[in-house]
Coordinates of C-alpha atoms in Angstrom, one line a residue:
Chain A
M1251 CA 32.2 18.2 -17.7
K1252 CA 34.8 15.6 -16.1
Y1253 CA 33.4 12.5 -14.8
T1254 CA 34.5 11.5 -11.4
P1255 CA 33.5 8.3 -10.1
K1256 CA 32.3 7.7 -6.5
T1257 CA 30.4 5.1 -4.5
L1258 CA 27.2 5.5 -2.6
K1259 CA 27.8 6.2 1.1
N1260 CA 24.4 5.3 2.4
N1261 CA 22.0 3.1 0.7
V1262 CA 18.6 5.0 0.6
N1263 CA 16.7 2.1 -0.9
V1264 CA 17.2 -0.3 2.1
T1265 CA 15.5 1.0 5.3
P1266 CA 17.7 0.3 8.4
G1267 CA 16.3 -1.6 11.4
S1268 CA 16.3 -5.2 12.6
P1269 CA 13.8 -7.6 10.8
L1270 CA 13.7 -9.6 13.9
R1271 CA 12.3 -6.7 15.9
E1272 CA 9.8 -6.1 13.0
L1273 CA 8.8 -9.6 13.1
I1274 CA 8.0 -9.4 16.7
K1275 CA 6.1 -6.1 16.3
L1276 CA 3.9 -7.5 13.4
L1277 CA 3.1 -10.8 15.2
A1278 CA 1.9 -8.8 18.1
W1279 CA -0.2 -6.6 16.0
V1280 CA -1.7 -9.4 13.9
V1281 CA -2.2 -11.9 16.9
G1282 CA -3.6 -9.0 19.1
G1283 CA -5.9 -7.6 16.4
L1284 CA -7.3 -11.4 15.4
V1285 CA -7.9 -12.1 19.0
A1286 CA -10.0 -8.9 19.5
L1287 CA -11.7 -9.5 16.5
Y1288 CA -12.4 -13.1 17.6
I1289 CA -13.6 -12.0 21.2
I1290 CA -15.9 -9.3 19.8
L1291 CA -17.5 -11.7 17.3
G1292 CA -17.7 -14.1 20.1
L1293 CA -19.7 -11.8 22.2
V1294 CA -21.9 -10.9 19.4
V1295 CA -22.7 -14.8 19.0
S1296 CA -23.1 -15.1 22.5
M1297 CA -25.6 -12.3 22.5
M1298 CA -27.4 -13.6 19.6
A1299 CA -27.5 -17.3 20.9
P1300 CA -30.5 -16.7 23.3
H1301 CA -32.5 -15.3 20.4
I1302 CA -32.2 -18.4 18.0
S1303 CA -35.5 -19.7 17.6
L1304 CA -36.5 -23.1 18.3
K1305 CA -37.2 -24.0 14.8
V1306 CA -33.8 -23.0 13.6
E1307 CA -32.3 -24.8 16.6
T1308 CA -34.1 -28.0 15.9
G1309 CA -33.1 -27.7 12.0
M1310 CA -29.6 -27.2 12.9
G1311 CA -29.8 -30.2 15.3
R1312 CA -30.9 -32.4 12.5
L1313 CA -28.0 -31.5 10.4
F1314 CA -25.7 -32.6 13.4
N1315 CA -27.5 -35.7 14.1
N1316 CA -26.8 -37.1 10.6
H1317 CA -23.2 -36.9 11.1
I1318 CA -22.4 -37.5 14.8
C1319 CA -25.1 -39.8 15.6
V1320 CA -23.8 -43.1 14.3
N1321 CA -23.1 -46.4 16.0
E1322 CA -26.0 -46.2 18.4
I1323 CA -26.1 -48.4 21.6
K1324 CA -29.9 -48.6 21.9
K1325 CA -30.2 -50.3 25.2
E1326 CA -28.0 -47.7 26.9
S1327 CA -29.7 -45.0 25.2
K1328 CA -33.0 -45.9 26.6
R1329 CA -31.5 -46.4 30.1
L1330 CA -30.1 -42.9 30.1
Q1331 CA -33.3 -41.4 28.4
K1332 CA -35.4 -42.3 31.5
L1333 CA -32.9 -40.7 33.8
V1334 CA -33.1 -37.6 31.5
D1335 CA -36.8 -37.6 31.3
G1336 CA -36.7 -37.7 35.2
F1337 CA -35.4 -34.3 35.2
Y1338 CA -38.2 -32.7 33.3
P1339 CA -40.5 -31.6 36.3
F1340 CA -37.3 -29.7 37.8
L1341 CA -36.5 -27.7 34.8
T1342 CA -37.6 -24.2 33.9
S1343 CA -40.5 -23.7 31.3
D1344 CA -38.0 -22.2 28.9
D1345 CA -35.7 -25.4 29.3
R1346 CA -38.6 -27.5 28.8
R1347 CA -39.4 -26.4 25.3
L1348 CA -36.5 -28.7 24.0
N1349 CA -36.9 -32.2 23.6
Y1350 CA -34.2 -33.9 25.2
K1351 CA -33.0 -37.0 23.5
V1352 CA -30.0 -39.1 24.8
F1353 CA -27.9 -40.9 22.3
V1354 CA -25.2 -43.3 23.3
T1355 CA -22.6 -43.7 20.7
Q1356 CA -19.7 -46.5 20.6
N1357 CA -16.8 -44.4 20.9
S1358 CA -13.8 -44.9 23.6
Q1359 CA -13.5 -41.1 24.1
V1360 CA -14.4 -40.0 27.6
N1361 CA -16.8 -37.3 26.8
A1362 CA -20.4 -36.2 26.4
M1363 CA -21.8 -33.4 24.3
A1364 CA -24.8 -31.0 24.0
L1365 CA -25.8 -30.5 20.4
P1366 CA -28.4 -28.1 19.1
G1367 CA -31.8 -29.4 19.1
G1368 CA -31.5 -30.9 22.6
T1369 CA -29.6 -34.2 21.6
I1370 CA -27.1 -35.2 24.4
V1371 CA -24.5 -37.5 23.0
V1372 CA -22.7 -39.6 25.6
F1373 CA -19.7 -41.8 24.4
S1374 CA -19.6 -45.4 25.6
G1375 CA -16.0 -44.4 27.0
L1376 CA -17.5 -42.3 29.5
L1377 CA -20.2 -45.0 30.6
N1378 CA -17.4 -47.5 31.3
K1379 CA -15.9 -45.0 33.8
V1380 CA -19.2 -44.4 35.6
S1381 CA -19.9 -46.8 38.3
S1382 CA -23.0 -45.6 40.0
Q1383 CA -26.4 -44.3 38.8
S1384 CA -26.0 -40.9 40.7
E1385 CA -22.6 -40.2 38.9
L1386 CA -24.6 -40.8 35.7
T1387 CA -27.2 -38.3 36.6
F1388 CA -24.7 -35.7 37.4
I1389 CA -23.2 -36.0 33.9
L1390 CA -26.6 -35.8 32.4
A1391 CA -27.5 -32.6 34.7
H1392 CA -24.2 -31.1 33.6
E1393 CA -25.3 -31.5 29.9
L1394 CA -28.5 -29.8 30.7
G1395 CA -26.8 -27.0 32.2
H1396 CA -25.1 -26.5 28.9
F1397 CA -28.6 -26.4 27.4
H1398 CA -29.9 -24.0 29.9
N1399 CA -26.8 -21.6 29.5
R1400 CA -27.1 -22.2 25.6
D1401 CA -23.7 -23.0 25.5
H1402 CA -24.3 -25.6 22.8
L1403 CA -25.2 -22.6 20.4
K1404 CA -22.5 -20.1 21.6
G1405 CA -19.8 -22.7 21.4
L1406 CA -21.1 -23.5 17.7
G1407 CA -21.1 -19.7 16.9
R1408 CA -17.4 -19.1 18.1
A1409 CA -16.2 -22.2 16.5
L1410 CA -17.7 -21.0 13.4
V1411 CA -16.1 -17.5 13.8
A1412 CA -12.8 -19.0 14.2
L1413 CA -13.3 -21.4 11.1
V1414 CA -14.2 -18.4 9.1
L1415 CA -11.2 -16.3 10.4
S1416 CA -8.7 -19.3 9.7
V1417 CA -10.0 -20.2 6.2
T1418 CA -9.6 -16.5 5.4
I1419 CA -6.2 -16.3 6.3
L1420 CA -5.3 -19.8 5.1
G1421 CA -5.3 -18.3 1.7
E1422 CA -2.0 -16.3 2.8
N1423 CA 0.2 -18.8 4.4
S1424 CA -0.8 -21.9 6.4
S1425 CA 2.0 -22.0 8.7
A1426 CA 1.6 -18.5 10.0
T1427 CA -2.1 -19.0 10.3
N1428 CA -1.6 -22.0 12.4
F1429 CA 0.3 -20.0 14.7
I1430 CA -2.3 -17.4 15.1
F1431 CA -5.0 -19.9 15.2
N1432 CA -3.5 -21.7 18.0
S1433 CA -3.5 -18.4 20.0
I1434 CA -7.1 -17.9 19.3
V1435 CA -7.7 -21.3 20.8
Q1436 CA -5.8 -20.6 23.9
V1437 CA -8.6 -17.8 24.5
E1438 CA -11.5 -20.1 23.4
M1439 CA -10.4 -22.7 26.0
K1440 CA -10.7 -20.1 28.7
F1441 CA -14.1 -19.3 27.7
S1442 CA -14.7 -22.9 27.7
R1443 CA -13.6 -23.5 31.3
N1444 CA -15.9 -21.0 32.3
Q1445 CA -18.9 -22.5 30.5
E1446 CA -18.0 -25.9 32.2
K1447 CA -18.0 -24.3 35.5
A1448 CA -21.4 -22.8 35.1
A1449 CA -22.8 -26.1 33.8
D1450 CA -21.1 -27.8 36.9
L1451 CA -22.9 -25.4 39.2
Y1452 CA -26.2 -25.9 37.4
A1453 CA -26.1 -29.4 37.6
V1454 CA -25.4 -29.3 41.3
G1455 CA -28.4 -27.2 41.7
L1456 CA -30.7 -29.5 39.5
L1457 CA -29.5 -32.6 41.6
K1458 CA -30.4 -30.9 44.8
K1459 CA -33.6 -30.0 43.4
R1460 CA -34.6 -33.6 42.5
Y1461 CA -32.8 -35.7 45.0
G1462 CA -32.2 -33.3 47.7
N1463 CA -28.5 -34.0 47.6
A1464 CA -25.6 -33.9 45.0
K1465 CA -24.0 -37.2 45.8
G1466 CA -23.4 -37.9 42.2
A1467 CA -21.3 -34.7 41.4
L1468 CA -19.1 -35.2 44.5
E1469 CA -18.4 -39.1 43.6
F1470 CA -17.8 -38.4 39.9
M1471 CA -15.4 -35.4 40.7
K1472 CA -13.4 -37.2 43.4
K1473 CA -12.9 -40.0 41.1
L1474 CA -11.6 -37.7 38.6
V1475 CA -9.2 -36.3 40.9
R1476 CA -8.1 -39.8 41.9
E1477 CA -7.5 -40.8 38.3
E1478 CA -5.9 -37.6 37.2
K1479 CA -2.2 -37.9 36.7
R1480 CA -1.5 -35.0 34.3
W1481 CA 0.4 -32.0 35.2
K1482 CA -1.5 -29.2 36.6
L1483 CA -0.4 -26.6 33.9
F1484 CA -1.7 -28.9 31.2
Y1485 CA -5.2 -27.6 32.3
Y1486 CA -4.3 -24.2 30.9
F1487 CA -4.8 -25.9 27.6
S1488 CA -7.8 -27.8 28.3
S1489 CA -11.4 -27.1 27.6
H1490 CA -12.5 -28.2 31.2
P1491 CA -11.1 -27.0 34.4
H1492 CA -8.9 -29.2 36.7
P1493 CA -10.9 -31.8 38.6
A1494 CA -9.4 -30.6 42.0
Y1495 CA -10.7 -27.0 41.3
R1496 CA -14.1 -28.5 40.0
L1497 CA -14.5 -30.6 43.3
K1498 CA -13.7 -27.3 45.2
Y1499 CA -16.1 -25.3 43.9
I1500 CA -18.9 -28.1 43.9
R1501 CA -18.2 -28.6 47.6
N1502 CA -18.7 -24.8 47.9
A1503 CA -22.0 -24.9 46.2
L1504 CA -23.4 -27.6 48.5
Chain B
M900 CA 1.8 -28.8 17.0
E901 CA 4.4 -30.5 14.7
A902 CA 3.4 -28.0 12.0
L903 CA 4.4 -25.3 14.6
V904 CA 7.7 -26.6 15.3
V905 CA 8.5 -27.1 11.7
F906 CA 7.3 -23.4 11.1
F907 CA 9.7 -22.1 13.7
L908 CA 12.6 -24.2 12.6
L909 CA 12.1 -23.1 9.0
L910 CA 11.8 -19.4 10.5
I911 CA 15.3 -19.8 12.3
F912 CA 16.7 -21.7 9.5
G913 CA 15.7 -19.0 6.9
Y914 CA 16.7 -16.1 9.0
T915 CA 20.2 -17.3 9.9
I916 CA 21.1 -18.7 6.4
G917 CA 19.5 -15.9 4.8
S918 CA 21.0 -13.2 6.8
I919 CA 24.6 -14.9 6.0
N920 CA 23.9 -15.1 2.4
E921 CA 22.8 -11.4 2.2
K922 CA 25.9 -10.3 4.0
N923 CA 28.1 -12.2 1.5
H924 CA 26.0 -10.9 -1.5
Y925 CA 26.4 -7.3 -0.4
K926 CA 30.1 -7.8 0.4
S927 CA 30.6 -9.1 -3.2
I928 CA 28.6 -6.4 -4.8
E929 CA 30.4 -3.5 -2.9
E930 CA 33.7 -4.9 -3.9
R931 CA 32.8 -5.5 -7.6
E932 CA 31.2 -2.0 -7.8
K933 CA 34.5 -0.4 -6.5
K934 CA 36.3 -2.4 -9.2
T935 CA 33.9 -1.3 -12.1
L936 CA 33.6 2.2 -11.0
P937 CA 35.6 3.8 -13.8
L938 CA 33.0 2.7 -16.3
P939 CA 30.2 5.3 -16.3
V940 CA 26.8 4.0 -16.9
V941 CA 24.0 6.7 -17.9
N942 CA 20.4 6.6 -19.1
M943 CA 20.8 9.2 -21.6
K944 CA 19.2 8.1 -25.0
K945 CA 21.1 10.3 -27.6
V946 CA 24.8 10.1 -28.8
E947 CA 25.0 13.9 -28.7
D948 CA 24.5 13.8 -25.0
I949 CA 27.4 11.9 -24.4
L950 CA 29.9 12.8 -27.1
K951 CA 32.5 15.3 -26.7
P952 CA 33.0 17.8 -29.3
G953 CA 35.4 16.3 -31.9
K954 CA 34.9 12.8 -31.1
K955 CA 33.5 10.0 -32.9
I956 CA 31.9 6.5 -32.1
A957 CA 34.0 3.5 -33.0
S958 CA 31.4 0.7 -32.0
A959 CA 28.0 0.5 -30.2
E960 CA 26.5 -2.9 -29.0
L961 CA 23.8 -4.2 -26.7
V962 CA 25.1 -5.4 -23.3
T963 CA 22.6 -7.3 -21.0
G964 CA 22.9 -8.7 -17.3
S965 CA 20.3 -10.4 -15.6
V966 CA 19.9 -12.1 -12.1
V967 CA 17.3 -14.0 -10.4
V968 CA 17.3 -13.6 -6.6
S969 CA 15.1 -15.3 -4.0
I970 CA 13.8 -14.1 -0.6
D971 CA 14.3 -16.4 2.4
Y972 CA 11.6 -18.1 4.3
F973 CA 11.9 -15.5 7.2
K974 CA 11.6 -12.5 5.1
R975 CA 8.5 -13.9 3.2
I976 CA 6.6 -14.6 6.7
L977 CA 7.4 -11.2 7.4
A978 CA 6.0 -9.9 4.2
S979 CA 2.8 -11.8 4.3
L980 CA 2.4 -10.6 7.8
K981 CA 2.9 -7.0 6.4
N982 CA 0.3 -7.9 3.8
L983 CA -2.5 -7.9 6.7
V984 CA -1.6 -4.6 8.4
A985 CA -0.2 -2.6 5.5
G986 CA 3.0 -0.5 5.2
N987 CA 6.5 -0.4 4.0
V988 CA 7.4 -3.9 3.1
R989 CA 11.1 -3.7 4.3
S990 CA 11.9 -7.4 4.1
Y991 CA 11.6 -7.2 0.3
E992 CA 13.7 -4.0 0.0
T993 CA 17.1 -5.7 0.1
L994 CA 15.9 -8.3 -2.3
I995 CA 15.0 -5.5 -5.0
D996 CA 18.3 -3.4 -4.0
R997 CA 20.7 -6.5 -4.5
G998 CA 18.9 -7.5 -7.7
R999 CA 19.1 -4.4 -9.2
R1000 CA 22.8 -3.8 -8.4
E1001 CA 23.8 -7.3 -9.3
A1002 CA 22.1 -7.0 -12.7
I1003 CA 24.0 -3.6 -13.4
L1004 CA 27.1 -5.2 -12.3
R1005 CA 26.8 -8.3 -14.3
M1006 CA 26.1 -6.0 -17.5
K1007 CA 29.0 -4.0 -16.7
E1008 CA 31.2 -7.2 -16.5
A1009 CA 29.7 -8.5 -19.7
A1010 CA 30.8 -5.3 -21.7
D1011 CA 34.0 -5.6 -23.6
S1012 CA 35.8 -2.5 -22.0
P1013 CA 33.7 0.2 -23.5
D1014 CA 34.3 3.9 -22.7
I1015 CA 30.5 4.3 -21.4
I1016 CA 27.4 2.2 -21.3
M1017 CA 24.4 4.7 -22.4
N1018 CA 20.6 4.4 -22.6
L1019 CA 20.5 2.0 -19.5
R1020 CA 17.0 0.3 -18.8
I1021 CA 16.1 -2.1 -15.9
E1022 CA 13.3 -4.3 -16.0
T1023 CA 12.0 -6.8 -13.4
S1024 CA 9.8 -9.8 -13.4
T1025 CA 8.2 -11.9 -10.7
I1026 CA 9.3 -15.5 -11.0
G1027 CA 7.0 -18.3 -9.6
R1028 CA 4.2 -16.1 -8.7
S1029 CA 1.5 -18.1 -10.5
A1030 CA 3.1 -21.5 -9.8
N1031 CA 1.4 -22.2 -6.5
R1032 CA -0.2 -20.4 -3.5
N1033 CA 3.0 -20.4 -1.8
S1034 CA 4.9 -18.7 -4.3
I1035 CA 8.6 -18.9 -4.3
G1036 CA 8.9 -15.2 -4.0
S1037 CA 12.0 -14.5 -6.4
I1038 CA 12.4 -11.8 -8.9
E1039 CA 14.3 -11.5 -11.9
V1040 CA 16.1 -8.0 -12.8
L1041 CA 17.3 -7.5 -16.2
A1042 CA 19.6 -4.4 -17.0
Y1043 CA 20.6 -3.4 -20.4
G1044 CA 22.0 -0.7 -22.2
T1045 CA 24.3 0.3 -25.2
A1046 CA 28.0 -0.1 -24.9
I1047 CA 29.9 2.7 -26.6
K1048 CA 33.5 2.8 -27.7
Y1049 CA 35.0 6.3 -28.8
Q1050 CA 37.4 6.5 -31.7
Y1051 CA 40.8 7.8 -30.7

């Protein structure tokens, strides 16, 4: 047999097609799948949250308190505690089961948190912004609203799901995971904005029950609107709705 | 946020430089394959299989060619995403193909003008797999065979 050399016409070992298109397709699948998984797991956690027993919740609370509750400003804590205690007669019997404890901590952030076990953490940065007692009652009522909707447990659950997901995939490649994780955070923020709205509306209802008006809510929101200089689109990435929008639905609720 | 920017920059960098390098490599491979085409390479083991009746062997010696090829950042990310959903890892196919062809070419070029190379074997090994979690994703391909010269 005579040897006749020839070159290969087609390379069967390399699949034709654009790698860029493949990347886009894969990213869509992976991000879509993870977001779906995250939403489903989040829903499961939200469904579970109302059934977490008081004992478990207080146990979880103690765990948190050790880490977050540092640098207490005792005088301020006492003052706010009195305001919260004043809400007790107006709470539903279910909400009254928790023992609400206010904790003012030295921190420049303008924020307040509802922790498992009934602890309301208020950062001193927020207190510096507040000028009247009625505004303060609105903030506290807003946090009580989170307890009423059990957001403090739901949020915790979803954060846990996000954490587990990210850590599982972090083993593969941290940069790619970051991208995926950021997409998930977007979805979480939307959830979060809905929760904030529900807490706002609950607070308005509670203030009306206690004082007959919701002056504090309006005052505080107007102040936020006045001081708001950030671009409106920024709120797409934020955990809270835009102050102007909050003011609008609070007005509607009155 | 910065991590994301760096990630995308690396991705774009890896894609552009990687594609250019790959294109050039393929061009060189095809040119050299044409040049070395007259030298047959077979994987037959026995001398009887390649020897024409009446011919004798003048010399037989081992020839080797090896190459280490790395994948670019873009293709590695593509492969790691593929890891999640399973399927044909297309982005690694060119790496393997280039490695194999380059190794055979180097082996042919290393041989001292023989008549035929028989008993061709190809082996691969992964390099940098265990070094760290973000493995560098490169392979070594080793091609070796026996270069035969006929007696005329």
